Short mmCIF file of C-alpha atoms in Angstrom, two decimals:
data_model
loop_
_atom_site.label_atom_id
_atom_site.label_comp_id
_atom_site.label_asym_id
_atom_site.label_seq_id
_atom_site.Cartn_x
_atom_site.Cartn_y
_atom_site.Cartn_z
CA MET A 1 -15.23 6.54 12.58
CA GLU A 2 -15.19 6.02 8.84
CA GLU A 3 -14.09 9.05 6.88
CA LYS A 4 -14.82 9.74 3.24
CA GLU A 5 -12.33 11.18 0.77
CA ILE A 6 -11.83 11.35 -2.97
CA CYS A 7 -8.62 11.57 -4.94
CA LEU A 8 -8.62 12.52 -8.62
CA LYS A 9 -5.80 12.78 -11.14
CA SER A 10 -5.23 16.21 -12.65
CA ASN A 11 -5.01 16.53 -16.43
CA VAL A 12 -2.53 19.40 -16.04
CA SER A 13 0.71 20.00 -14.15
CA PHE A 14 1.02 20.89 -10.48
CA GLU A 15 1.81 24.52 -11.35
CA GLU A 16 -1.12 24.79 -13.75
CA ILE A 17 -3.70 23.38 -11.33
CA LYS A 18 -2.30 25.56 -8.54
CA ASN A 19 -2.68 28.68 -10.72
CA ILE A 20 -6.21 27.68 -11.75
CA MET A 21 -7.17 27.30 -8.10
CA PHE A 22 -5.59 30.64 -7.18
CA ASP A 23 -7.53 32.27 -10.05
CA ILE A 24 -10.84 30.99 -8.64
CA GLY A 25 -10.11 32.28 -5.14
CA PHE A 26 -8.22 29.54 -3.30
CA LYS A 27 -5.29 30.47 -1.07
CA VAL A 28 -2.53 28.33 0.46
CA GLN A 29 -3.27 27.19 3.98
CA GLU A 30 -0.34 24.74 4.31
CA ASP A 31 2.66 23.74 2.17
CA PHE A 32 4.42 20.51 3.13
CA GLN A 33 6.35 17.45 1.92
CA MET A 34 5.06 14.00 2.84
CA ASN A 35 7.00 10.72 2.59
CA ASP A 36 5.06 7.47 2.99
CA ILE A 37 6.36 3.92 3.16
CA TYR A 38 3.50 1.45 2.56
CA MET A 39 3.90 -1.77 4.55
CA ILE A 40 1.83 -4.98 4.47
CA ASN A 41 2.04 -8.33 6.19
CA LYS A 42 4.99 -10.28 4.77
CA ASP A 43 2.69 -13.25 3.98
CA VAL A 44 0.63 -11.23 1.48
CA ASP A 45 1.62 -11.83 -2.14
CA ILE A 46 2.33 -8.68 -4.12
CA SER A 47 0.74 -9.02 -7.54
CA LEU A 48 -1.69 -7.25 -9.84
CA ASP A 49 -4.25 -9.94 -8.99
CA ASN A 50 -3.91 -9.02 -5.32
CA LYS A 51 -3.62 -5.22 -5.65
CA ASP A 52 -6.80 -4.43 -3.68
CA ILE A 53 -5.47 -6.05 -0.50
CA ILE A 54 -2.42 -3.79 -0.60
CA PHE A 55 -4.60 -0.68 -0.51
CA LYS A 56 -7.33 -2.13 1.67
CA ASP A 57 -5.33 -2.80 4.84
CA ASN A 58 -1.82 -1.47 5.29
CA ILE A 59 0.38 0.43 7.67
CA LEU A 60 2.22 3.52 6.56
CA VAL A 61 5.35 5.00 8.00
CA ARG A 62 4.33 8.61 7.34
CA GLU A 63 6.76 11.48 7.66
CA THR A 64 5.41 14.98 7.26
CA VAL A 65 8.83 16.61 6.81
CA GLY A 66 9.70 19.05 9.56
CA LYS A 67 6.49 18.37 11.48
CA ARG A 68 5.78 14.81 12.63
CA THR A 69 6.27 11.13 11.95
CA LEU A 70 3.51 8.58 12.46
CA LEU A 71 2.56 4.99 11.97
CA VAL A 72 -0.81 5.09 10.22
CA ASN A 73 -2.99 2.00 9.92
CA LYS A 74 -5.40 2.58 7.03
CA ILE A 75 -8.39 0.31 6.72
CA LYS A 76 -10.26 1.04 3.51
CA LYS A 77 -13.70 -0.09 2.47
CA LEU A 78 -13.81 -0.98 -1.25
CA ASP A 79 -16.79 -1.47 -3.54
CA ASP A 80 -17.03 -4.38 -5.99
CA ASN A 81 -14.92 -2.45 -8.53
CA GLY A 82 -12.09 -1.80 -6.07
CA VAL A 83 -13.04 1.87 -5.61
CA VAL A 84 -12.42 3.22 -2.10
CA ILE A 85 -15.77 4.21 -0.60
CA GLY A 86 -14.67 4.70 3.02
CA GLU A 87 -11.62 4.70 5.23
CA ARG A 88 -10.69 4.46 8.89
CA LYS A 89 -7.30 5.50 10.23
CA VAL A 90 -5.49 4.80 13.44
CA LYS A 91 -2.43 7.00 14.04
CA CYS A 92 0.49 6.51 16.41
CA PRO A 93 3.26 9.11 16.77
CA ILE A 94 6.82 7.76 16.51
CA ALA A 95 10.28 9.27 16.91
CA ASP A 96 11.50 8.81 13.32
CA SER A 97 10.67 6.95 10.12
CA LEU A 98 13.65 4.55 10.24
CA SER A 99 12.68 3.32 13.71
CA GLY A 100 9.07 2.86 12.59
CA TYR A 101 10.16 0.98 9.47
CA ASN A 102 12.50 -1.28 11.46
CA PHE A 103 9.79 -1.97 14.05
CA LEU A 104 7.27 -3.01 11.39
CA CYS A 105 9.85 -5.26 9.71
CA SER A 106 10.56 -6.90 13.07
CA ILE A 107 6.88 -7.83 13.55
CA GLY A 108 6.41 -9.34 10.10
CA TYR A 109 5.72 -6.51 7.68
CA LYS A 110 7.40 -5.75 4.36
CA LYS A 111 7.66 -2.64 2.24
CA VAL A 112 5.41 -2.56 -0.81
CA PHE A 113 6.36 0.89 -2.14
CA GLU A 114 7.18 4.46 -1.17
CA LEU A 115 5.41 7.65 -2.15
CA LYS A 116 6.87 11.13 -1.86
CA ASP A 117 4.67 14.09 -2.53
CA HIS A 118 4.64 17.85 -2.28
CA ASN A 119 1.29 18.98 -0.88
CA LEU A 120 -0.54 22.27 -0.86
CA LEU A 121 -3.63 22.52 1.29
CA VAL A 122 -5.69 25.30 -0.27
CA THR A 123 -8.94 26.87 0.87
CA ASN A 124 -11.49 29.37 -0.33
CA GLY A 125 -13.13 29.67 3.09
CA VAL A 126 -15.80 27.13 2.14
CA ASN A 127 -13.79 24.07 1.08
CA GLU A 128 -10.30 22.74 1.68
CA ILE A 129 -8.57 20.84 -1.14
CA TYR A 130 -5.15 19.21 -1.28
CA ILE A 131 -3.05 19.60 -4.42
CA GLN A 132 -0.51 16.78 -4.49
CA ASP A 133 2.52 16.49 -6.74
CA VAL A 134 3.32 12.77 -6.34
CA GLU A 135 6.87 11.94 -7.41
CA GLY A 136 6.82 9.78 -10.54
CA LEU A 137 3.01 9.60 -10.74
CA GLY A 138 1.71 13.09 -11.46
CA THR A 139 -0.59 15.64 -9.90
CA TYR A 140 -3.68 14.78 -7.86
CA ILE A 141 -6.49 16.63 -6.15
CA GLU A 142 -7.75 15.21 -2.87
CA MET A 143 -10.79 16.28 -0.91
CA GLU A 144 -11.59 14.87 2.51
CA GLN A 145 -14.95 14.83 4.21
CA LYS A 146 -13.64 16.82 7.16
CA ASN A 147 -11.85 20.11 6.70
CA LEU A 148 -8.67 20.63 8.67
CA LEU A 149 -9.37 24.17 9.86
CA LEU A 150 -12.90 25.00 8.66
CA LYS A 151 -15.88 24.00 10.80
CA ASN A 152 -18.03 22.67 7.93
CA THR A 153 -17.57 19.46 5.97
CA ASN A 154 -16.99 19.11 2.24
CA GLY A 155 -19.78 16.52 2.03
CA ASP A 156 -20.92 13.48 3.94
CA THR A 157 -21.05 10.97 1.06
CA ILE A 158 -18.75 10.20 -1.86
CA GLU A 159 -21.41 11.62 -4.19
CA GLU A 160 -21.50 14.90 -2.22
CA LEU A 161 -17.69 15.12 -2.34
CA VAL A 162 -17.72 14.51 -6.09
CA ASN A 163 -20.41 17.18 -6.59
CA THR A 164 -18.46 19.63 -4.43
CA ILE A 165 -15.27 19.18 -6.48
CA LYS A 166 -17.21 19.28 -9.78
CA LYS A 167 -18.50 22.79 -9.11
CA TYR A 168 -14.96 24.15 -9.53
CA ASN A 169 -14.66 22.78 -13.11
CA LEU A 170 -11.07 21.66 -12.57
CA PRO A 171 -9.24 19.73 -15.31
CA LEU A 172 -9.52 16.30 -13.68
#
């Protein structure tokens, strides 16, 4: 099933956006560190001209520190401007990130880059939003179509997700 999500860069620091969200009624649901190693087929050229392919179809070695480690195959649907308009994921639990990395290398994949981010999943009882402090890149807000613990969705289209996030007037 294709899932929708949006990810927007914050114009303020992690602490500032967190405090803004607390002030408008959000509370922490989860606090975790995530480490991702993005892997692509070794035959794919890594260049700015080819950047969309890197994000369109890759496998991540994803470690949610202290919780679980997975191989995640992300298949993204892009519009003509390279904007992600849909995504499918296939997840496979693994014992540890080094084993997963070594396995992918052995079947012809190479590392493109690594991302490390501190995540807060916050909720106000209606919506769930991730606040992400991505090492070296800044602070982002992510909203997924499906909520993790709430029964409702945040929206069924990208436009609905955008409108949902807009109503909070966050500095994005």
